[in-house]
PDB file of C-alpha atoms and ligand atoms in Angstrom:
ATOM      1  CA  UNK A   1      12.591 154.236  56.792  1.00 92.00           C
ATOM      2  CA  UNK A   2       9.313 153.587  58.603  1.00 96.00           C
ATOM      3  CA  UNK A   3       9.505 152.103  62.074  1.00 97.00           C
ATOM      4  CA  UNK A   4       8.197 148.553  62.220  1.00 98.00           C
ATOM      5  CA  UNK A   5       5.719 148.083  65.061  1.00 98.00           C
ATOM      6  CA  UNK A   6       5.194 144.346  65.375  1.00 98.00           C
ATOM      7  CA  UNK A   7       2.759 142.565  67.683  1.00 98.00           C
ATOM      8  CA  UNK A   8       3.586 138.977  68.613  1.00 98.00           C
ATOM      9  CA  UNK A   9       0.373 137.527  70.003  1.00 98.00           C
ATOM     10  CA  UNK A  10       2.091 134.248  70.949  1.00 98.00           C
ATOM     11  CA  UNK A  11      -0.356 131.477  72.001  1.00 98.00           C
ATOM     12  CA  UNK A  12      -3.163 133.874  72.873  1.00 98.00           C
ATOM     13  CA  UNK A  13      -6.634 134.702  71.531  1.00 98.00           C
ATOM     14  CA  UNK A  14      -9.299 132.467  70.046  1.00 98.00           C
ATOM     15  CA  UNK A  15     -10.371 133.300  66.508  1.00 98.00           C
ATOM     16  CA  UNK A  16     -13.213 135.468  67.827  1.00 98.00           C
ATOM     17  CA  UNK A  17     -10.822 137.352  70.100  1.00 98.00           C
ATOM     18  CA  UNK A  18      -8.240 137.667  67.321  1.00 98.00           C
ATOM     19  CA  UNK A  19     -10.783 139.220  64.958  1.00 98.00           C
ATOM     20  CA  UNK A  20     -11.862 141.739  67.598  1.00 97.00           C
ATOM     21  CA  UNK A  21      -8.259 142.641  68.409  1.00 98.00           C
ATOM     22  CA  UNK A  22      -7.254 143.040  64.750  1.00 97.00           C
ATOM     23  CA  UNK A  23     -10.258 145.275  64.092  1.00 96.00           C
ATOM     24  CA  UNK A  24      -9.408 147.492  67.059  1.00 96.00           C
ATOM     25  CA  UNK A  25      -5.896 148.309  65.851  1.00 96.00           C
ATOM     26  CA  UNK A  26      -5.533 151.804  64.406  1.00 94.00           C
ATOM     27  CA  UNK A  27      -2.578 151.608  62.064  1.00 91.00           C
ATOM     28  CA  UNK A  28      -2.913 155.125  60.701  1.00 89.00           C
ATOM     29  CA  UNK A  29       0.497 156.515  61.662  1.00 89.00           C
ATOM     30  CA  UNK A  30       2.373 157.223  58.417  1.00 91.00           C
ATOM     31  CA  UNK A  31       5.723 156.827  60.179  1.00 93.00           C
ATOM     32  CA  UNK A  32       4.975 153.233  61.084  1.00 96.00           C
ATOM     33  CA  UNK A  33       4.531 149.913  59.358  1.00 97.00           C
ATOM     34  CA  UNK A  34       2.292 147.858  61.612  1.00 98.00           C
ATOM     35  CA  UNK A  35       2.528 144.089  61.737  1.00 98.00           C
ATOM     36  CA  UNK A  36       0.441 141.610  63.696  1.00 98.00           C
ATOM     37  CA  UNK A  37       1.437 137.995  64.261  1.00 98.00           C
ATOM     38  CA  UNK A  38      -1.562 135.963  65.496  1.00 98.00           C
ATOM     39  CA  UNK A  39      -1.509 132.224  66.155  1.00 98.00           C
ATOM     40  CA  UNK A  40      -1.472 129.932  63.099  1.00 98.00           C
ATOM     41  CA  UNK A  41      -5.147 129.059  63.482  1.00 98.00           C
ATOM     42  CA  UNK A  42      -6.174 132.720  63.428  1.00 98.00           C
ATOM     43  CA  UNK A  43      -4.051 133.873  60.466  1.00 98.00           C
ATOM     44  CA  UNK A  44      -6.678 133.361  57.773  1.00 97.00           C
ATOM     45  CA  UNK A  45      -9.600 134.837  59.680  1.00 97.00           C
ATOM     46  CA  UNK A  46      -7.538 137.852  60.724  1.00 98.00           C
ATOM     47  CA  UNK A  47      -6.373 138.323  57.135  1.00 97.00           C
ATOM     48  CA  UNK A  48     -10.012 138.526  56.047  1.00 95.00           C
ATOM     49  CA  UNK A  49     -10.944 141.328  58.442  1.00 95.00           C
ATOM     50  CA  UNK A  50      -7.801 143.380  58.956  1.00 94.00           C
ATOM     51  CA  UNK A  51      -7.248 146.750  57.311  1.00 88.00           C
ATOM     52  CA  UNK A  52      -5.012 147.233  54.258  1.00 89.00           C
ATOM     53  CA  UNK A  53      -2.583 149.213  56.370  1.00 93.00           C
ATOM     54  CA  UNK A  54      -1.700 146.179  58.505  1.00 97.00           C
ATOM     55  CA  UNK A  55       0.809 143.465  57.616  1.00 97.00           C
ATOM     56  CA  UNK A  56       0.310 139.844  58.617  1.00 98.00           C
ATOM     57  CA  UNK A  57       3.005 137.641  60.099  1.00 98.00           C
ATOM     58  CA  UNK A  58       3.405 134.153  61.520  1.00 98.00           C
ATOM     59  CA  UNK A  59       5.373 133.231  64.618  1.00 98.00           C
ATOM     60  CA  UNK A  60       7.457 130.434  63.086  1.00 98.00           C
ATOM     61  CA  UNK A  61       7.761 128.151  60.072  1.00 98.00           C
ATOM     62  CA  UNK A  62       9.381 124.788  59.436  1.00 98.00           C
ATOM     63  CA  UNK A  63      12.693 124.386  57.630  1.00 97.00           C
ATOM     64  CA  UNK A  64      11.165 122.261  54.863  1.00 97.00           C
ATOM     65  CA  UNK A  65       8.132 122.691  52.631  1.00 95.00           C
ATOM     66  CA  UNK A  66       6.213 119.527  53.382  1.00 95.00           C
ATOM     67  CA  UNK A  67       6.479 116.081  54.880  1.00 96.00           C
ATOM     68  CA  UNK A  68       6.075 114.027  57.999  1.00 98.00           C
ATOM     69  CA  UNK A  69       6.462 116.789  60.583  1.00 97.00           C
ATOM     70  CA  UNK A  70       3.473 116.428  62.864  1.00 97.00           C
ATOM     71  CA  UNK A  71       2.253 119.719  64.251  1.00 95.00           C
ATOM     72  CA  UNK A  72       4.429 121.955  62.100  1.00 97.00           C
ATOM     73  CA  UNK A  73       3.545 124.656  59.572  1.00 98.00           C
ATOM     74  CA  UNK A  74       5.541 125.305  56.400  1.00 98.00           C
ATOM     75  CA  UNK A  75       6.539 128.572  54.761  1.00 98.00           C
ATOM     76  CA  UNK A  76       4.716 127.301  51.679  1.00 98.00           C
ATOM     77  CA  UNK A  77       1.467 127.204  53.683  1.00 98.00           C
ATOM     78  CA  UNK A  78       2.085 130.711  55.012  1.00 98.00           C
ATOM     79  CA  UNK A  79       2.721 132.049  51.511  1.00 98.00           C
ATOM     80  CA  UNK A  80      -0.496 130.392  50.378  1.00 97.00           C
ATOM     81  CA  UNK A  81      -2.542 132.511  52.816  1.00 96.00           C
ATOM     82  CA  UNK A  82      -0.647 135.719  51.899  1.00 95.00           C
ATOM     83  CA  UNK A  83       1.427 136.098  55.022  1.00 97.00           C
ATOM     84  CA  UNK A  84       4.044 138.848  54.706  1.00 97.00           C
ATOM     85  CA  UNK A  85       6.417 138.205  57.595  1.00 98.00           C
ATOM     86  CA  UNK A  86       7.560 135.358  59.801  1.00 98.00           C
ATOM     87  CA  UNK A  87       9.226 135.626  63.218  1.00 98.00           C
ATOM     88  CA  UNK A  88      12.141 133.187  63.437  1.00 98.00           C
ATOM     89  CA  UNK A  89      14.294 132.145  66.374  1.00 97.00           C
ATOM     90  CA  UNK A  90      12.212 133.756  69.101  1.00 97.00           C
ATOM     91  CA  UNK A  91      13.813 132.888  72.452  1.00 95.00           C
ATOM     92  CA  UNK A  92      10.696 130.894  73.389  1.00 96.00           C
ATOM     93  CA  UNK A  93      11.231 128.726  70.269  1.00 96.00           C
ATOM     94  CA  UNK A  94      14.941 128.465  70.993  1.00 95.00           C
ATOM     95  CA  UNK A  95      14.242 127.295  74.542  1.00 93.00           C
ATOM     96  CA  UNK A  96      11.018 125.336  74.330  1.00 95.00           C
ATOM     97  CA  UNK A  97      11.717 123.703  70.958  1.00 94.00           C
ATOM     98  CA  UNK A  98      15.511 123.436  71.065  1.00 94.00           C
ATOM     99  CA  UNK A  99      15.974 125.672  68.038  1.00 96.00           C
ATOM    100  CA  UNK A 100      19.576 126.553  67.353  1.00 96.00           C
ATOM    101  CA  UNK A 101      21.236 129.201  65.222  1.00 96.00           C
ATOM    102  CA  UNK A 102      21.904 126.970  62.200  1.00 96.00           C
ATOM    103  CA  UNK A 103      18.320 125.768  62.109  1.00 97.00           C
ATOM    104  CA  UNK A 104      17.103 129.349  62.291  1.00 98.00           C
ATOM    105  CA  UNK A 105      19.452 130.241  59.433  1.00 97.00           C
ATOM    106  CA  UNK A 106      17.924 127.454  57.343  1.00 97.00           C
ATOM    107  CA  UNK A 107      14.453 128.701  58.155  1.00 98.00           C
ATOM    108  CA  UNK A 108      15.490 132.155  56.931  1.00 97.00           C
ATOM    109  CA  UNK A 109      16.379 130.662  53.528  1.00 96.00           C
ATOM    110  CA  UNK A 110      13.112 128.744  53.414  1.00 97.00           C
ATOM    111  CA  UNK A 111      11.075 131.817  54.344  1.00 98.00           C
ATOM    112  CA  UNK A 112      12.740 133.904  51.643  1.00 97.00           C
ATOM    113  CA  UNK A 113      12.048 131.233  49.051  1.00 97.00           C
ATOM    114  CA  UNK A 114       8.379 131.773  49.844  1.00 98.00           C
ATOM    115  CA  UNK A 115       8.440 135.570  49.774  1.00 97.00           C
ATOM    116  CA  UNK A 116       8.161 135.841  53.546  1.00 98.00           C
ATOM    117  CA  UNK A 117      10.211 138.509  55.291  1.00 98.00           C
ATOM    118  CA  UNK A 118      12.039 136.907  58.207  1.00 98.00           C
ATOM    119  CA  UNK A 119      12.366 138.690  61.537  1.00 98.00           C
ATOM    120  CA  UNK A 120      15.409 137.055  63.091  1.00 98.00           C
ATOM    121  CA  UNK A 121      15.324 137.184  66.888  1.00 98.00           C
ATOM    122  CA  UNK A 122      18.442 137.205  69.033  1.00 98.00           C
ATOM    123  CA  UNK A 123      19.065 137.989  72.692  1.00 97.00           C
ATOM    124  CA  UNK A 124      21.110 136.971  75.683  1.00 96.00           C
ATOM    125  CA  UNK A 125      20.157 135.353  78.983  1.00 94.00           C
ATOM    126  CA  UNK A 126      20.778 137.241  82.205  1.00 93.00           C
ATOM    127  CA  UNK A 127      23.882 135.218  83.120  1.00 93.00           C
ATOM    128  CA  UNK A 128      25.549 136.232  79.858  1.00 94.00           C
ATOM    129  CA  UNK A 129      24.817 139.886  80.514  1.00 93.00           C
ATOM    130  CA  UNK A 130      26.016 139.683  84.091  1.00 91.00           C
ATOM    131  CA  UNK A 131      29.249 138.061  82.985  1.00 94.00           C
ATOM    132  CA  UNK A 132      29.799 140.703  80.312  1.00 95.00           C
ATOM    133  CA  UNK A 133      29.305 138.209  77.465  1.00 96.00           C
ATOM    134  CA  UNK A 134      26.086 139.720  76.097  1.00 97.00           C
ATOM    135  CA  UNK A 135      27.498 141.252  72.914  1.00 97.00           C
ATOM    136  CA  UNK A 136      29.569 138.212  72.036  1.00 97.00           C
ATOM    137  CA  UNK A 137      26.514 135.993  72.610  1.00 97.00           C
ATOM    138  CA  UNK A 138      24.282 138.032  70.336  1.00 98.00           C
ATOM    139  CA  UNK A 139      26.891 138.405  67.586  1.00 98.00           C
ATOM    140  CA  UNK A 140      27.451 134.633  67.640  1.00 97.00           C
ATOM    141  CA  UNK A 141      23.694 134.109  67.281  1.00 97.00           C
ATOM    142  CA  UNK A 142      23.556 136.545  64.374  1.00 97.00           C
ATOM    143  CA  UNK A 143      26.438 134.932  62.477  1.00 96.00           C
ATOM    144  CA  UNK A 144      24.550 131.672  61.897  1.00 94.00           C
ATOM    145  CA  UNK A 145      20.959 132.863  62.219  1.00 96.00           C
ATOM    146  CA  UNK A 146      21.479 135.188  59.248  1.00 96.00           C
ATOM    147  CA  UNK A 147      22.910 132.800  56.667  1.00 93.00           C
ATOM    148  CA  UNK A 148      25.495 133.867  54.117  1.00 92.00           C
ATOM    149  CA  UNK A 149      24.013 134.710  50.758  1.00 91.00           C
ATOM    150  CA  UNK A 150      20.942 136.614  51.929  1.00 94.00           C
ATOM    151  CA  UNK A 151      20.645 140.273  50.989  1.00 93.00           C
ATOM    152  CA  UNK A 152      20.426 143.106  53.496  1.00 93.00           C
ATOM    153  CA  UNK A 153      16.976 144.035  52.213  1.00 92.00           C
ATOM    154  CA  UNK A 154      15.720 140.558  53.020  1.00 93.00           C
ATOM    155  CA  UNK A 155      16.032 140.617  56.775  1.00 96.00           C
ATOM    156  CA  UNK A 156      14.839 142.339  59.899  1.00 98.00           C
ATOM    157  CA  UNK A 157      16.610 141.700  63.197  1.00 98.00           C
ATOM    158  CA  UNK A 158      14.936 141.781  66.615  1.00 98.00           C
ATOM    159  CA  UNK A 159      17.085 142.164  69.712  1.00 98.00           C
ATOM    160  CA  UNK A 160      15.175 140.747  72.657  1.00 97.00           C
ATOM    161  CA  UNK A 161      17.134 140.260  75.878  1.00 96.00           C
ATOM    162  CA  UNK A 162      15.601 137.100  77.344  1.00 94.00           C
ATOM    163  CA  UNK A 163      15.522 138.612  80.837  1.00 92.00           C
ATOM    164  CA  UNK A 164      13.292 141.454  79.581  1.00 90.00           C
ATOM    165  CA  UNK A 165      10.667 139.304  77.839  1.00 89.00           C
ATOM    166  CA  UNK A 166       7.365 139.167  79.696  1.00 84.00           C
ATOM    167  CA  UNK A 167       9.058 140.263  82.922  1.00 86.00           C
ATOM    168  CA  UNK A 168       8.081 143.921  82.965  1.00 82.00           C
ATOM    169  CA  UNK A 169      11.801 144.650  83.110  1.00 83.00           C
ATOM    170  CA  UNK A 170      12.866 146.717  80.098  1.00 82.00           C
ATOM    171  CA  UNK A 171      16.501 147.057  79.122  1.00 90.00           C
ATOM    172  CA  UNK A 172      17.896 150.490  79.969  1.00 94.00           C
ATOM    173  CA  UNK A 173      18.449 152.977  77.160  1.00 96.00           C
ATOM    174  CA  UNK A 174      22.217 152.431  77.616  1.00 96.00           C
ATOM    175  CA  UNK A 175      21.767 148.657  77.251  1.00 96.00           C
ATOM    176  CA  UNK A 176      19.681 149.094  74.091  1.00 97.00           C
ATOM    177  CA  UNK A 177      22.029 151.656  72.558  1.00 97.00           C
ATOM    178  CA  UNK A 178      25.076 149.508  73.235  1.00 97.00           C
ATOM    179  CA  UNK A 179      23.557 146.357  71.766  1.00 98.00           C
ATOM    180  CA  UNK A 180      21.931 147.998  68.747  1.00 98.00           C
ATOM    181  CA  UNK A 181      25.244 149.688  67.928  1.00 98.00           C
ATOM    182  CA  UNK A 182      26.994 146.301  68.162  1.00 98.00           C
ATOM    183  CA  UNK A 183      24.372 144.632  65.963  1.00 98.00           C
ATOM    184  CA  UNK A 184      24.654 147.454  63.436  1.00 98.00           C
ATOM    185  CA  UNK A 185      28.446 147.039  63.427  1.00 98.00           C
ATOM    186  CA  UNK A 186      28.064 143.314  62.743  1.00 98.00           C
ATOM    187  CA  UNK A 187      25.569 143.967  59.950  1.00 97.00           C
ATOM    188  CA  UNK A 188      27.876 146.580  58.414  1.00 97.00           C
ATOM    189  CA  UNK A 189      30.711 144.065  58.444  1.00 96.00           C
ATOM    190  CA  UNK A 190      28.438 141.545  56.706  1.00 96.00           C
ATOM    191  CA  UNK A 191      26.529 143.800  54.306  1.00 96.00           C
ATOM    192  CA  UNK A 192      28.532 147.028  53.994  1.00 96.00           C
ATOM    193  CA  UNK A 193      26.526 150.241  53.604  1.00 96.00           C
ATOM    194  CA  UNK A 194      23.398 148.215  52.803  1.00 96.00           C
ATOM    195  CA  UNK A 195      23.201 147.499  56.544  1.00 96.00           C
ATOM    196  CA  UNK A 196      21.500 150.873  56.819  1.00 95.00           C
ATOM    197  CA  UNK A 197      18.427 149.300  55.214  1.00 93.00           C
ATOM    198  CA  UNK A 198      18.063 146.669  57.920  1.00 97.00           C
ATOM    199  CA  UNK A 199      15.637 147.481  60.686  1.00 98.00           C
ATOM    200  CA  UNK A 200      16.839 146.388  64.105  1.00 98.00           C
ATOM    201  CA  UNK A 201      13.845 146.024  66.425  1.00 98.00           C
ATOM    202  CA  UNK A 202      13.966 146.065  70.206  1.00 97.00           C
ATOM    203  CA  UNK A 203      11.699 143.709  72.143  1.00 96.00           C
ATOM    204  CA  UNK A 204      11.157 143.051  75.821  1.00 95.00           C
ATOM    205  CA  UNK A 205       8.391 144.616  77.924  1.00 92.00           C
ATOM    206  CA  UNK A 206       7.705 147.401  75.429  1.00 96.00           C
ATOM    207  CA  UNK A 207       4.518 149.310  76.260  1.00 96.00           C
ATOM    208  CA  UNK A 208       2.873 152.597  75.328  1.00 97.00           C
ATOM    209  CA  UNK A 209       4.615 154.366  78.207  1.00 96.00           C
ATOM    210  CA  UNK A 210       8.174 153.487  77.160  1.00 96.00           C
ATOM    211  CA  UNK A 211       7.822 153.104  73.374  1.00 97.00           C
ATOM    212  CA  UNK A 212       8.570 156.713  72.430  1.00 97.00           C
ATOM    213  CA  UNK A 213      11.885 156.766  74.238  1.00 97.00           C
ATOM    214  CA  UNK A 214      12.957 153.364  72.873  1.00 97.00           C
ATOM    215  CA  UNK A 215      11.935 154.239  69.313  1.00 97.00           C
ATOM    216  CA  UNK A 216      13.951 157.460  69.430  1.00 97.00           C
ATOM    217  CA  UNK A 217      17.240 155.639  70.105  1.00 97.00           C
ATOM    218  CA  UNK A 218      19.923 155.287  67.429  1.00 96.00           C
ATOM    219  CA  UNK A 219      19.666 152.114  65.353  1.00 97.00           C
ATOM    220  CA  UNK A 220      16.241 151.211  66.759  1.00 98.00           C
ATOM    221  CA  UNK A 221      14.114 150.572  63.673  1.00 98.00           C
ATOM    222  CA  UNK A 222      11.018 149.425  65.495  1.00 98.00           C
ATOM    223  CA  UNK A 223       9.729 147.258  68.320  1.00 98.00           C
ATOM    224  CA  UNK A 224       8.569 143.683  68.743  1.00 98.00           C
ATOM    225  CA  UNK A 225       5.803 143.665  71.304  1.00 98.00           C
ATOM    226  CA  UNK A 226       4.403 140.674  73.163  1.00 97.00           C
ATOM    227  CA  UNK A 227       2.089 141.265  76.126  1.00 96.00           C
ATOM    228  CA  UNK A 228       1.177 144.857  75.277  1.00 97.00           C
ATOM    229  CA  UNK A 229       0.123 143.873  71.749  1.00 98.00           C
ATOM    230  CA  UNK A 230      -2.814 141.937  73.215  1.00 98.00           C
ATOM    231  CA  UNK A 231      -4.405 145.153  74.412  1.00 98.00           C
ATOM    232  CA  UNK A 232      -5.556 147.341  71.511  1.00 97.00           C
ATOM    233  CA  UNK A 233      -5.266 150.604  73.468  1.00 97.00           C
ATOM    234  CA  UNK A 234      -1.707 149.819  74.521  1.00 97.00           C
ATOM    235  CA  UNK A 235      -0.700 148.708  71.054  1.00 98.00           C
ATOM    236  CA  UNK A 236      -2.315 151.755  69.458  1.00 97.00           C
ATOM    237  CA  UNK A 237      -0.344 153.882  71.919  1.00 97.00           C
ATOM    238  CA  UNK A 238       2.880 152.222  70.724  1.00 98.00           C
ATOM    239  CA  UNK A 239       1.905 152.853  67.097  1.00 97.00           C
ATOM    240  CA  UNK A 240       1.281 156.514  67.953  1.00 96.00           C
ATOM    241  CA  UNK A 241       4.702 156.705  69.599  1.00 95.00           C
ATOM    242  CA  UNK A 242       6.372 155.971  66.272  1.00 94.00           C
TER     243      UNK A 242
HETATM  244  P1  LIG B 301       6.908 141.099  75.878  1.00 96.45           P
HETATM  245  O1  LIG B 301       7.362 140.028  74.770  1.00 96.45           O
HETATM  246  O2  LIG B 301       6.622 142.384  75.149  1.00 96.45           O
HETATM  247  O3  LIG B 301       5.704 140.496  76.515  1.00 96.45           O
HETATM  248  O4  LIG B 301       8.054 141.253  76.815  1.00 96.45           O
HETATM  249  C1  LIG B 301       8.178 140.397  73.698  1.00 96.45           C
HETATM  250  C2  LIG B 301       8.388 139.224  72.794  1.00 96.45           C
HETATM  251  O5  LIG B 301       8.480 138.088  73.296  1.00 96.45           O
HETATM  252  O6  LIG B 301       8.465 139.379  71.564  1.00 96.45           O
END
């Protein structure tokens, strides 16, 4: 299976900057599927200029298709502009917008109804890791964030320890191996052998310098990259590392 190299641009880049960044990405590594997730306002313009070898993703969608939800974007709208993926349950959404596991699970259903591939994000805070509760925390998140009834082929999981996001502090290889093994075990319990088809991404201060090592670890099916995806050279280095 190809490694998924996903760039989460968060709330960065004007449309002009987004176009320049998308054009500068060299997604020519055959071992990698490369995904970029610009802001909502830049999705359409980026779609128009990006190469065929890039996939387009959004950073969230609403649970419902339409209605009185000021400021929200629906999966229906994302399907309409040919988005391929949607990131759901990012820790910044969980914290800043009070998103909880059940809501994320509902969004997964909605996304799938609109042919969007959900990337379900999970990850523990530092206090949970320090108290030895990190695996239990993540497995609890997974249980409701991946709703019953979805197929293994439908989902991608991203493990992003909250303490490693945007901090420059990457989880150690032991931390990543331990958690990815635990996530894989959960997925196997849920999906049986089909769990092998689910890519489990690592995210949290991934950069060109550490990508190769992270991507070589067991059960690491790709990376979700924030800060380093805003710099084309860095992101291209991560793509090369796959
Ligand atoms: P970071 O962000 O690479 O800047 O740590 C990762 C993410 O939030 O997906």
